[in-house]
Amino acid sequence: MTAIPLTHGLLLAGGLFVLGMVGLVVRRNIFFILLSLEIMFNAAGLAFVIAGQSWNQVDGQIMFLFILTVAASEVSIGLALVLQLYHHYKTVNVDIASDLRDSPKQFASPYED
Amino acid sequence: MSPTDLIPLLPILTLAVFAVIGILIIAFRRDHRAAMLLTAGGFALALGSAFFAHPTQPRQITPLFIADSYASFYSALILITGLIITLLSYNYLRSFSDHQEEYYVLLLLAGLGALILVMSDHFASFFLGLETLSVSLYTLIAYPHFQKHRIEASIKYLILAEATAAFMLFGMALVYSVEGTLSFAKLSVDPRDSTILLAGWGLLTVGIGFKLALVPFHFWTPDVYQGAPAPVTALIATVSKGAVFALMLRYFTRVNFYDNTNLWQMFALIAILSMLFGNLLALFQKNLKRILAYSSISHLGYLMVAFLASGAFAPQAVAFYFVAYFITTLCAFGVITLLSSYEKEMEDLAEYRGLYKRHPRLAIILGIAMLSLAGLPPTAGLVGKIYLAGAGVSDGLWALLIVLVISSIIGVFYYMRVLYVLFRAPAEEKPRLQISQFGRAILLFLLVLLVGLGLYPAPLMKLVTLAVTGLR
């Protein structure tokens, strides 16, 4: 069995990562944003496994386990926030939540009362 | 790993054990005061064990951690900050209807993540520490979950933090694929111009830049500062940034980053942009928390000047500046916390008009914190800035120093505006404010430290010199 070259594996992981990133930028539904984050995390995990394989070490796979654990805890908080978002705004579109920003009024004249 | 290796890890273990005890106690009985005291006790005990466990020689504990005076110094700084934030939070949360107790457990976990960061010597502990800190922060920001701007701030922070964490992980994987090790000690910036390696470093920078809120990764800062509860904002501004900066300094020193001009120039550009943008954008704010957010961006930019200086003096300057910055930030957010409760935060600058009439002492404390942020006497902020400039001068970074001076001058302008607002006659007569004795005592302590270190910085200078020996 011939081994898969490192660059091929890294290109695959890079492609997955870019897919996740595009999803993150394009999607406005918070579920899809969380999914895209998950894809990015897993792409990084795949890169770790491939790199570990090419060095004949288990470190890459251990890192992947850590990544899985962290991603799970992160997504549980993310889903709790989705519930709260829906509770307050009755939508899962993240663009609706934009109360906090530099408002144009603020820019007008901060120096007068 | 031998049993004696556990001793230098005592601060980390103490916080972890207290977090578990906290959760178990909540399962049986809810008591706000007990939860606060337990957490404060946890921080205090961890601080005590940090002194007790301080190793005389740098000591590698498993490949993951390194215990040395540098780690002990930053651990102590983080634990003291955690203790003060715990005490300040008590009044703030008092009127919270129910479920106040988990807040304190989350504070412990955030401190735990920060301690792991400052001791880590390996990508795995770096990543796990960072995520322990971040995940606690998402929850802390959204803690008063019935207010929608808290949820908004938390969602913004979560999405951006996780996206940049993914970038950072991918960067780590690329570095690993070239170097074949995850341990900082064995890594070095390869003189070979490897594209994969350079891409890896670049992606890592995204993650670190985000946590430190450096331009161009700063977009979350004002929104999260404004949306988070005031004591949590203090935690984000101090502990989260300090721990990541301490780790970054250790890491880039270990890998001889100063030999790589490409990377150095990228960081220099980030430093210049942060110094200028932070202060320029702060000029147009009407909300005190947003002003402090933009000011923190430029302060981290100042710190980058010392980071970029390669001399042995630079880590001392960073350590001193962080102490001054922590005290100042705690003073400023401490005043905001005491004037606010979770229902209504006093954050509009207009509300601070005539604070001197309503509560002279708080107004003076906030005013002196502003002087320190501006780097004016008689405060620790001035000494810290001289230190940073000294680190830059000793390495001849003139371009960065010129930007630092220009940016500081711009900064003075908006800090003075806050002072002017504080001491103005109020628009209408308002009653004097009632502030708890306890909170005032903490702020007075911070004020004494702030002015004391400005007038007599010698003891701290000695301490930071000791702390960073062995780093370079």
Coordinates of C-alpha atoms in Angstrom, one line a residue:
Chain A
M1 CA 0.0 0.0 0.0
T2 CA 1.4 3.3 -0.9
A3 CA 1.0 6.2 1.5
I4 CA -1.0 9.3 0.5
P5 CA 1.5 12.2 0.1
L6 CA 1.3 14.9 2.8
T7 CA 0.5 17.7 0.4
H8 CA -2.5 15.9 -1.0
G9 CA -3.9 15.4 2.5
L10 CA -3.2 19.0 3.5
L11 CA -4.9 20.3 0.3
L12 CA -8.0 18.2 1.1
A13 CA -8.1 19.6 4.6
G14 CA -7.5 23.2 3.3
G15 CA -10.4 22.7 0.8
L16 CA -12.7 21.6 3.6
F17 CA -11.5 24.6 5.7
V18 CA -12.3 27.0 2.9
L19 CA -15.7 25.5 2.5
G20 CA -16.5 26.0 6.2
M21 CA -15.2 29.6 6.0
V22 CA -17.3 30.4 2.9
G23 CA -20.3 28.9 4.8
L24 CA -19.6 31.1 7.8
V25 CA -19.4 34.3 5.7
V26 CA -22.4 33.5 3.4
R27 CA -25.0 32.0 5.8
R28 CA -27.1 34.2 8.1
N29 CA -28.9 31.3 9.9
I30 CA -27.2 30.6 13.2
F31 CA -27.6 26.9 12.8
F32 CA -25.6 26.9 9.5
I33 CA -23.0 29.2 11.1
L34 CA -22.5 26.7 13.9
L35 CA -22.3 23.9 11.3
S36 CA -19.7 25.8 9.3
L37 CA -17.7 26.3 12.4
E38 CA -17.8 22.6 13.0
I39 CA -16.6 22.0 9.5
M40 CA -13.7 24.3 10.0
F41 CA -12.7 22.6 13.3
N42 CA -12.9 19.2 11.7
A43 CA -10.8 20.4 8.7
A44 CA -8.1 21.4 11.2
G45 CA -8.5 18.1 12.9
L46 CA -8.0 16.3 9.6
A47 CA -4.9 18.3 9.0
F48 CA -3.6 17.2 12.4
V49 CA -4.2 13.5 11.7
I50 CA -2.6 13.7 8.3
A51 CA 0.4 15.6 9.6
G52 CA 0.8 13.1 12.5
Q53 CA 0.5 10.2 10.1
S54 CA 3.3 11.6 7.9
W55 CA 5.6 11.8 11.0
N56 CA 4.5 8.4 12.3
Q57 CA 3.4 10.0 15.6
V58 CA 0.1 9.7 17.5
D59 CA 0.2 13.4 18.5
G60 CA -2.0 14.4 15.6
Q61 CA -4.8 12.0 16.5
I62 CA -4.6 13.0 20.2
M63 CA -5.1 16.7 19.1
F64 CA -8.0 15.6 17.0
L65 CA -9.7 14.1 20.2
F66 CA -9.1 17.3 22.0
I67 CA -10.6 19.2 19.1
L68 CA -13.7 17.0 19.1
T69 CA -14.2 17.5 22.9
V70 CA -13.8 21.3 22.7
A71 CA -16.1 21.5 19.6
A72 CA -18.8 19.6 21.5
S73 CA -18.6 21.9 24.5
E74 CA -18.6 25.0 22.3
V75 CA -21.6 23.8 20.3
S76 CA -23.6 23.1 23.5
I77 CA -23.1 26.7 24.6
G78 CA -23.9 27.8 21.0
L79 CA -27.2 25.9 21.0
A80 CA -28.2 27.4 24.3
L81 CA -27.5 30.8 22.8
V82 CA -29.7 29.9 19.8
L83 CA -32.6 29.2 22.2
Q84 CA -32.1 32.5 23.8
L85 CA -31.8 34.3 20.5
Y86 CA -35.0 32.8 19.3
H87 CA -36.7 33.6 22.6
H88 CA -35.8 37.3 22.3
Y89 CA -36.0 37.9 18.5
K90 CA -38.3 35.1 17.3
T91 CA -35.9 34.3 14.5
V92 CA -32.6 32.4 14.0
N93 CA -31.2 35.0 11.6
V94 CA -28.2 36.5 13.3
D95 CA -28.4 39.8 11.4
I96 CA -31.4 40.8 13.4
A97 CA -29.3 41.1 16.6
S98 CA -27.4 44.3 16.0
D99 CA -28.2 46.7 18.8
L100 CA -24.6 47.0 19.8
R101 CA -22.7 49.1 17.3
D102 CA -21.2 52.5 16.6
S103 CA -24.4 54.3 15.7
P104 CA -24.3 57.1 13.2
K105 CA -25.8 59.3 15.8
Q106 CA -22.8 58.7 18.0
F107 CA -20.5 59.8 15.3
A108 CA -22.4 63.1 14.8
S109 CA -21.3 65.1 17.7
P110 CA -19.9 63.5 20.9
Y111 CA -18.7 66.9 22.2
E112 CA -21.9 68.7 22.7
D113 CA -24.5 67.8 25.3
Chain B
M1 CA 6.0 12.3 35.8
S2 CA 6.8 12.1 39.5
P3 CA 4.5 13.0 42.4
T4 CA 6.7 16.1 43.1
D5 CA 5.9 17.4 39.7
L6 CA 2.4 18.0 41.0
I7 CA 3.6 20.7 43.4
P8 CA 4.2 23.4 40.8
L9 CA 0.8 22.6 39.3
L10 CA -0.9 23.3 42.7
P11 CA -2.5 26.6 41.6
I12 CA -4.1 24.9 38.6
L13 CA -5.3 22.0 40.7
T14 CA -6.7 24.2 43.4
L15 CA -8.8 26.2 41.0
A16 CA -10.1 22.9 39.4
V17 CA -10.9 21.4 42.7
F18 CA -12.7 24.5 43.9
A19 CA -14.8 24.6 40.7
V20 CA -15.9 21.0 41.3
I21 CA -16.7 21.7 45.0
G22 CA -18.6 24.8 43.9
I23 CA -20.8 22.9 41.5
L24 CA -21.4 20.1 44.1
I25 CA -22.5 22.6 46.7
I26 CA -24.9 24.3 44.3
A27 CA -26.5 20.9 43.7
F28 CA -27.5 20.7 47.4
R29 CA -28.0 24.3 48.5
R30 CA -28.0 27.7 46.8
D31 CA -26.4 30.5 48.7
H32 CA -25.0 33.5 47.0
R33 CA -22.7 34.6 49.8
A34 CA -21.3 31.1 50.3
A35 CA -20.6 30.7 46.5
M36 CA -18.8 34.1 46.5
L37 CA -16.8 33.2 49.6
L38 CA -15.9 29.8 48.2
T39 CA -14.6 31.3 44.9
A40 CA -12.7 34.1 46.7
G41 CA -11.2 31.4 48.9
G42 CA -10.3 29.3 45.9
F43 CA -8.5 32.2 44.3
A44 CA -6.7 33.1 47.5
L45 CA -5.6 29.6 48.2
A46 CA -4.4 29.2 44.6
L47 CA -2.5 32.4 45.1
G48 CA -0.9 31.1 48.3
S49 CA 0.0 27.8 46.6
A50 CA 1.6 29.8 43.8
F51 CA 4.0 31.3 46.2
F52 CA 4.5 28.0 48.0
A53 CA 5.0 26.0 44.9
H54 CA 7.2 28.5 43.1
P55 CA 10.1 26.5 41.7
T56 CA 13.7 27.8 42.2
Q57 CA 14.7 26.4 38.8
P58 CA 12.6 26.3 35.6
R59 CA 11.0 22.9 35.5
Q60 CA 9.4 21.0 32.7
I61 CA 6.4 19.1 33.9
T62 CA 5.3 16.6 31.3
P63 CA 5.8 18.0 27.8
L64 CA 2.7 20.1 28.3
F65 CA 3.7 22.5 31.1
I66 CA 6.7 24.5 32.2
A67 CA 6.9 26.0 35.7
D68 CA 9.3 29.0 36.0
S69 CA 9.3 32.4 37.7
Y70 CA 7.7 33.9 34.5
A71 CA 4.7 31.6 34.8
S72 CA 4.5 32.2 38.6
F73 CA 4.5 36.0 38.1
Y74 CA 1.7 35.9 35.6
S75 CA -0.2 33.3 37.6
A76 CA -0.1 35.5 40.7
L77 CA -1.3 38.5 38.6
I78 CA -4.2 36.5 37.2
L79 CA -5.2 35.1 40.6
I80 CA -5.2 38.5 42.3
T81 CA -7.3 39.9 39.4
G82 CA -9.7 37.0 39.7
L83 CA -10.0 37.6 43.4
I84 CA -10.8 41.3 43.0
I85 CA -13.3 40.6 40.2
T86 CA -15.1 38.0 42.4
L87 CA -15.4 40.5 45.2
L88 CA -16.6 43.3 42.9
S89 CA -19.2 41.0 41.4
Y90 CA -21.0 40.3 44.6
N91 CA -22.8 43.6 44.8
Y92 CA -23.5 43.6 41.1
L93 CA -25.3 40.3 41.2
R94 CA -27.0 40.8 44.5
S95 CA -30.3 41.9 43.0
F96 CA -30.2 39.1 40.4
S97 CA -33.4 37.1 41.0
D98 CA -32.0 33.6 41.1
H99 CA -29.1 31.4 39.9
Q100 CA -26.3 33.7 40.9
E101 CA -24.0 30.9 42.1
E102 CA -22.9 29.4 38.8
Y103 CA -21.4 32.7 37.9
Y104 CA -18.7 32.2 40.5
V105 CA -17.9 28.7 39.2
L106 CA -17.4 30.1 35.8
L107 CA -15.1 32.8 37.1
L108 CA -12.9 29.9 38.6
L109 CA -13.0 28.1 35.3
A110 CA -11.9 31.2 33.4
G111 CA -9.0 31.7 35.8
L112 CA -8.1 28.0 35.3
G113 CA -7.9 28.4 31.6
A114 CA -5.7 31.5 32.0
L115 CA -3.3 29.7 34.4
I116 CA -3.0 26.8 31.9
L117 CA -2.1 29.3 29.2
V118 CA 0.7 31.0 31.1
M119 CA 2.2 27.7 32.0
S120 CA 1.8 25.9 28.7
D121 CA 4.8 24.9 26.6
H122 CA 2.9 22.8 24.1
F123 CA 0.3 23.4 21.4
A124 CA -2.2 21.0 23.1
S125 CA -2.1 22.8 26.5
F126 CA -2.2 26.1 24.6
F127 CA -5.4 25.1 22.8
L128 CA -7.1 23.6 25.8
G129 CA -6.3 26.5 28.1
L130 CA -7.5 29.0 25.5
E131 CA -10.8 27.1 25.0
T132 CA -11.4 26.7 28.8
L133 CA -11.1 30.4 29.1
S134 CA -13.2 31.2 26.0
V135 CA -16.1 28.8 26.8
S136 CA -16.3 30.2 30.3
L137 CA -16.4 33.7 28.9
Y138 CA -19.2 33.0 26.4
T139 CA -21.4 31.9 29.3
L140 CA -20.4 34.7 31.6
I141 CA -21.2 37.3 28.9
A142 CA -24.7 35.9 28.4
Y143 CA -25.2 35.3 32.1
P144 CA -28.1 37.8 32.5
H145 CA -29.8 35.9 29.7
F146 CA -33.1 37.8 29.9
Q147 CA -31.4 40.9 28.4
K148 CA -31.1 40.6 24.7
H149 CA -28.0 42.7 24.2
R150 CA -26.1 40.3 26.4
I151 CA -27.2 37.4 24.1
E152 CA -26.1 39.4 21.1
A153 CA -22.7 40.1 22.6
S154 CA -22.2 36.5 23.5
I155 CA -23.2 35.2 20.0
K156 CA -20.9 37.7 18.4
Y157 CA -18.0 36.7 20.7
L158 CA -18.7 33.0 20.2
I159 CA -18.9 33.0 16.4
L160 CA -15.8 35.1 16.0
A161 CA -13.8 33.4 18.8
E162 CA -14.5 29.9 17.4
A163 CA -13.8 30.9 13.8
T164 CA -10.4 32.4 14.9
A165 CA -9.7 29.3 17.1
A166 CA -10.3 27.2 13.9
F167 CA -7.8 29.4 12.0
M168 CA -5.3 29.0 14.8
L169 CA -5.8 25.2 14.9
F170 CA -5.2 24.9 11.2
G171 CA -2.1 27.0 11.6
M172 CA -0.9 24.7 14.4
A173 CA -1.5 21.7 12.1
L174 CA 0.5 23.3 9.3
V175 CA 3.4 24.1 11.6
Y176 CA 3.2 20.5 13.0
S177 CA 3.2 19.1 9.5
V178 CA 6.5 20.8 8.7
E179 CA 8.3 20.6 12.1
G180 CA 7.0 17.3 13.4
T181 CA 6.6 18.4 17.0
L182 CA 3.9 20.2 19.0
S183 CA 6.2 21.3 21.8
F184 CA 7.4 24.9 21.9
A185 CA 10.8 23.8 23.2
K186 CA 11.7 21.9 20.1
L187 CA 10.2 24.3 17.6
S188 CA 12.2 27.0 15.9
V189 CA 11.3 29.4 13.0
D190 CA 12.8 27.6 10.1
P191 CA 15.3 29.6 8.1
R192 CA 14.1 27.8 5.1
D193 CA 11.4 29.9 3.4
S194 CA 8.7 27.3 3.6
T195 CA 5.3 28.5 2.3
I196 CA 3.4 26.0 4.5
L197 CA 5.3 27.1 7.6
L198 CA 4.7 30.8 6.9
A199 CA 1.0 30.1 6.2
G200 CA 0.9 28.3 9.6
W201 CA 2.5 31.2 11.5
G202 CA 0.1 33.6 9.7
L203 CA -3.0 31.6 10.7
L204 CA -1.7 31.3 14.3
T205 CA -1.4 35.1 14.4
V206 CA -5.1 35.4 13.5
G207 CA -6.0 33.5 16.7
I208 CA -3.7 35.4 18.9
G209 CA -4.6 38.8 17.4
F210 CA -8.2 38.1 18.0
K211 CA -7.8 37.4 21.6
L212 CA -5.7 40.5 22.1
A213 CA -8.1 42.5 20.0
L214 CA -5.4 43.9 17.7
V215 CA -6.3 45.6 14.5
P216 CA -7.5 44.1 12.1
F217 CA -9.0 41.5 14.4
H218 CA -10.6 44.0 16.8
F219 CA -14.2 44.2 15.5
W220 CA -15.7 42.3 18.4
T221 CA -14.1 44.5 21.1
P222 CA -16.5 47.5 21.5
D223 CA -19.6 45.4 21.1
V224 CA -18.6 42.7 23.6
Y225 CA -17.3 45.2 26.1
Q226 CA -20.6 47.1 25.9
G227 CA -22.8 44.0 26.0
A228 CA -21.0 42.0 28.7
P229 CA -21.8 42.6 32.4
A230 CA -19.3 45.1 33.8
P231 CA -17.3 42.7 35.9
V232 CA -17.1 40.2 33.0
T233 CA -15.8 43.0 30.8
A234 CA -13.1 43.6 33.4
L235 CA -12.2 39.9 33.2
I236 CA -12.0 40.0 29.3
A237 CA -9.9 43.2 29.4
T238 CA -7.4 41.9 31.9
V239 CA -7.1 38.1 32.5
S240 CA -7.9 37.0 28.9
K241 CA -5.6 39.4 27.3
G242 CA -2.8 39.2 29.8
A243 CA -2.7 35.4 29.7
V244 CA -2.6 35.2 25.9
F245 CA 0.1 37.9 25.7
A246 CA 2.2 36.1 28.3
L247 CA 1.9 32.9 26.2
M248 CA 2.7 34.7 23.0
L249 CA 5.8 36.3 24.4
R250 CA 7.1 33.0 25.7
Y251 CA 6.2 31.2 22.5
F252 CA 7.8 33.6 20.1
T253 CA 10.9 34.0 22.2
R254 CA 11.3 30.2 22.3
V255 CA 11.0 29.9 18.5
N256 CA 13.5 32.7 17.7
F257 CA 10.9 34.6 15.9
Y258 CA 13.1 37.7 15.8
D259 CA 15.2 36.1 13.0
N260 CA 12.3 36.0 10.6
T261 CA 11.8 39.5 9.0
N262 CA 8.6 38.6 7.2
L263 CA 6.8 37.8 10.4
W264 CA 8.4 40.7 12.3
Q265 CA 7.2 43.2 9.7
M266 CA 3.7 41.7 9.8
F267 CA 3.6 42.2 13.6
A268 CA 5.0 45.7 13.3
L269 CA 2.2 46.6 10.9
I270 CA -0.4 45.2 13.3
A271 CA 1.2 47.2 16.2
I272 CA 1.1 50.5 14.3
L273 CA -2.5 50.0 13.1
S274 CA -3.7 49.0 16.6
M275 CA -2.1 52.1 18.3
L276 CA -3.6 54.5 15.7
F277 CA -7.0 53.0 15.1
G278 CA -7.8 52.3 18.7
N279 CA -7.2 55.9 19.8
L280 CA -8.8 57.5 16.7
L281 CA -12.0 55.5 17.0
A282 CA -12.3 56.2 20.7
L283 CA -12.5 59.9 20.0
F284 CA -16.1 59.4 18.6
Q285 CA -17.6 57.4 21.4
K286 CA -20.3 58.4 23.9
N287 CA -20.3 55.2 25.9
L288 CA -17.7 54.8 28.6
K289 CA -17.4 51.0 28.0
R290 CA -16.9 51.5 24.3
I291 CA -14.3 54.2 25.0
L292 CA -12.4 51.7 27.3
A293 CA -12.7 49.1 24.6
Y294 CA -11.1 51.2 21.9
S295 CA -8.5 52.4 24.5
S296 CA -7.6 48.7 25.2
I297 CA -7.0 48.1 21.5
S298 CA -4.4 50.9 21.5
H299 CA -2.9 49.8 24.8
L300 CA -2.3 46.3 23.4
G301 CA -0.7 48.1 20.4
Y302 CA 1.7 49.8 22.8
L303 CA 2.6 46.5 24.4
M304 CA 3.3 45.1 20.9
V305 CA 6.2 47.7 20.7
A306 CA 7.9 46.0 23.6
F307 CA 7.0 42.6 22.2
L308 CA 8.8 43.5 18.9
A309 CA 11.9 44.7 20.7
S310 CA 14.3 41.7 20.9
G311 CA 16.4 42.9 23.9
A312 CA 16.4 41.2 27.3
F313 CA 14.7 44.4 28.7
A314 CA 11.5 43.9 26.7
P315 CA 9.9 41.2 28.8
Q316 CA 10.4 43.3 31.9
A317 CA 8.7 46.2 30.2
V318 CA 5.7 44.0 29.2
A319 CA 5.4 42.6 32.7
F320 CA 5.5 46.0 34.3
Y321 CA 3.1 47.5 31.9
F322 CA 0.7 44.6 32.4
V323 CA 0.6 45.2 36.2
A324 CA -0.1 48.9 35.6
Y325 CA -2.7 48.1 33.0
F326 CA -4.4 45.5 35.1
I327 CA -4.7 47.8 38.1
T328 CA -5.9 50.7 36.0
T329 CA -8.5 48.6 34.1
L330 CA -9.8 47.1 37.4
C331 CA -10.1 50.7 38.8
A332 CA -12.1 51.9 35.8
F333 CA -14.4 48.9 35.5
G334 CA -14.6 48.7 39.3
V335 CA -16.2 52.1 39.4
I336 CA -18.5 51.2 36.6
T337 CA -19.4 47.9 38.4
L338 CA -20.2 49.7 41.6
L339 CA -22.4 52.2 39.9
S340 CA -24.3 49.5 38.0
S341 CA -26.4 46.5 38.7
Y342 CA -27.1 43.8 36.1
E343 CA -30.5 45.5 35.4
K344 CA -29.2 48.9 34.6
E345 CA -25.6 49.6 33.7
M346 CA -24.3 53.1 34.0
E347 CA -22.3 53.3 30.8
D348 CA -23.4 56.4 28.9
L349 CA -20.9 59.2 29.4
A350 CA -23.7 61.6 29.9
E351 CA -24.8 59.8 33.0
Y352 CA -21.3 60.5 34.5
R353 CA -21.8 64.2 34.2
G354 CA -21.2 65.7 37.6
L355 CA -20.3 62.4 39.3
Y356 CA -17.9 64.5 41.5
K357 CA -20.9 66.2 43.1
R358 CA -22.7 62.9 43.6
H359 CA -19.9 60.8 44.8
P360 CA -16.5 62.6 45.1
R361 CA -14.4 59.6 45.9
L362 CA -15.6 57.4 43.0
A363 CA -15.1 60.3 40.6
I364 CA -11.5 60.8 41.8
I365 CA -10.8 57.1 41.4
L366 CA -12.2 57.0 37.9
G367 CA -10.3 60.3 37.1
I368 CA -7.0 58.9 38.3
A369 CA -7.6 55.7 36.3
M370 CA -8.1 57.9 33.2
L371 CA -4.8 59.7 34.0
S372 CA -3.1 56.3 34.2
L373 CA -4.5 55.2 30.9
A374 CA -3.4 58.4 29.3
G375 CA 0.1 57.8 30.8
L376 CA 0.2 61.0 32.9
P377 CA 1.7 61.4 36.4
P378 CA 1.4 60.5 39.2
T379 CA 0.3 57.0 38.2
A380 CA 1.7 53.6 37.3
G381 CA 0.6 54.1 33.7
L382 CA 3.3 56.7 33.2
V383 CA 6.1 54.5 34.5
G384 CA 4.8 51.6 32.4
K385 CA 4.8 53.7 29.3
I386 CA 8.4 54.9 30.0
Y387 CA 9.3 51.2 30.4
L388 CA 7.8 50.4 27.0
A389 CA 9.5 53.3 25.3
G390 CA 12.8 52.2 26.9
A391 CA 12.4 48.7 25.5
G392 CA 11.8 50.3 22.0
V393 CA 14.7 52.7 22.3
S394 CA 17.1 50.0 23.4
D395 CA 16.3 48.1 20.1
G396 CA 16.1 51.3 18.0
L397 CA 12.5 50.9 16.8
W398 CA 12.1 54.5 16.0
A399 CA 9.2 54.3 13.6
L400 CA 7.1 52.4 16.2
L401 CA 8.1 54.8 18.9
I402 CA 7.0 57.8 16.9
V403 CA 3.6 56.2 16.3
L404 CA 3.4 55.4 20.0
V405 CA 4.0 59.1 20.9
I406 CA 1.5 60.4 18.4
S407 CA -1.1 57.9 19.4
S408 CA -0.6 58.7 23.1
I409 CA -1.2 62.4 22.4
I410 CA -4.4 61.6 20.5
G411 CA -5.4 59.4 23.5
V412 CA -4.9 62.2 26.1
F413 CA -7.7 64.1 24.3
Y414 CA -10.5 61.7 25.0
Y415 CA -9.3 60.7 28.5
M416 CA -9.4 64.4 29.4
R417 CA -12.9 64.5 28.0
V418 CA -14.0 61.9 30.5
L419 CA -12.3 63.9 33.3
Y420 CA -14.1 67.0 32.1
V421 CA -17.4 65.2 32.2
L422 CA -16.8 63.8 35.7
F423 CA -16.0 67.2 37.2
R424 CA -18.6 69.3 35.4
A425 CA -21.6 70.7 37.2
P426 CA -24.5 68.2 36.8
A427 CA -27.3 69.1 34.4
E428 CA -29.9 68.7 37.2
E429 CA -29.6 68.1 40.9
K430 CA -29.4 64.4 41.7
P431 CA -29.1 62.7 45.1
R432 CA -25.8 61.5 46.3
L433 CA -25.1 57.9 45.4
Q434 CA -25.0 55.1 48.0
I435 CA -22.1 52.7 47.4
S436 CA -21.3 49.7 49.5
Q437 CA -18.5 50.1 52.0
F438 CA -16.9 46.9 50.9
G439 CA -16.7 47.9 47.2
R440 CA -15.2 51.3 48.2
A441 CA -12.5 49.6 50.2
I442 CA -11.5 47.4 47.2
L443 CA -11.3 50.5 45.0
L444 CA -9.3 52.4 47.6
F445 CA -6.8 49.6 47.7
L446 CA -6.5 49.6 43.9
L447 CA -6.1 53.4 44.0
V448 CA -3.3 53.2 46.6
L449 CA -1.5 50.6 44.4
L450 CA -2.0 52.7 41.3
V451 CA -0.6 55.9 42.7
G452 CA 2.0 54.1 44.9
L453 CA 3.5 52.3 41.9
G454 CA 3.6 55.6 40.1
L455 CA 5.5 57.4 42.8
Y456 CA 7.6 54.5 44.0
P457 CA 7.9 51.8 41.4
A458 CA 11.2 50.4 42.6
P459 CA 9.8 47.2 44.3
L460 CA 7.8 46.2 41.3
M461 CA 10.8 46.9 39.0
K462 CA 12.8 44.5 41.1
L463 CA 10.1 41.9 41.0
V464 CA 9.6 42.0 37.2
T465 CA 13.4 41.7 36.7
L466 CA 13.4 38.6 38.8
A467 CA 10.2 37.3 37.1
V468 CA 11.5 37.3 33.5
T469 CA 15.0 36.1 34.1
G470 CA 15.5 32.9 32.2
L471 CA 13.0 33.8 29.5
R472 CA 15.7 35.3 27.3

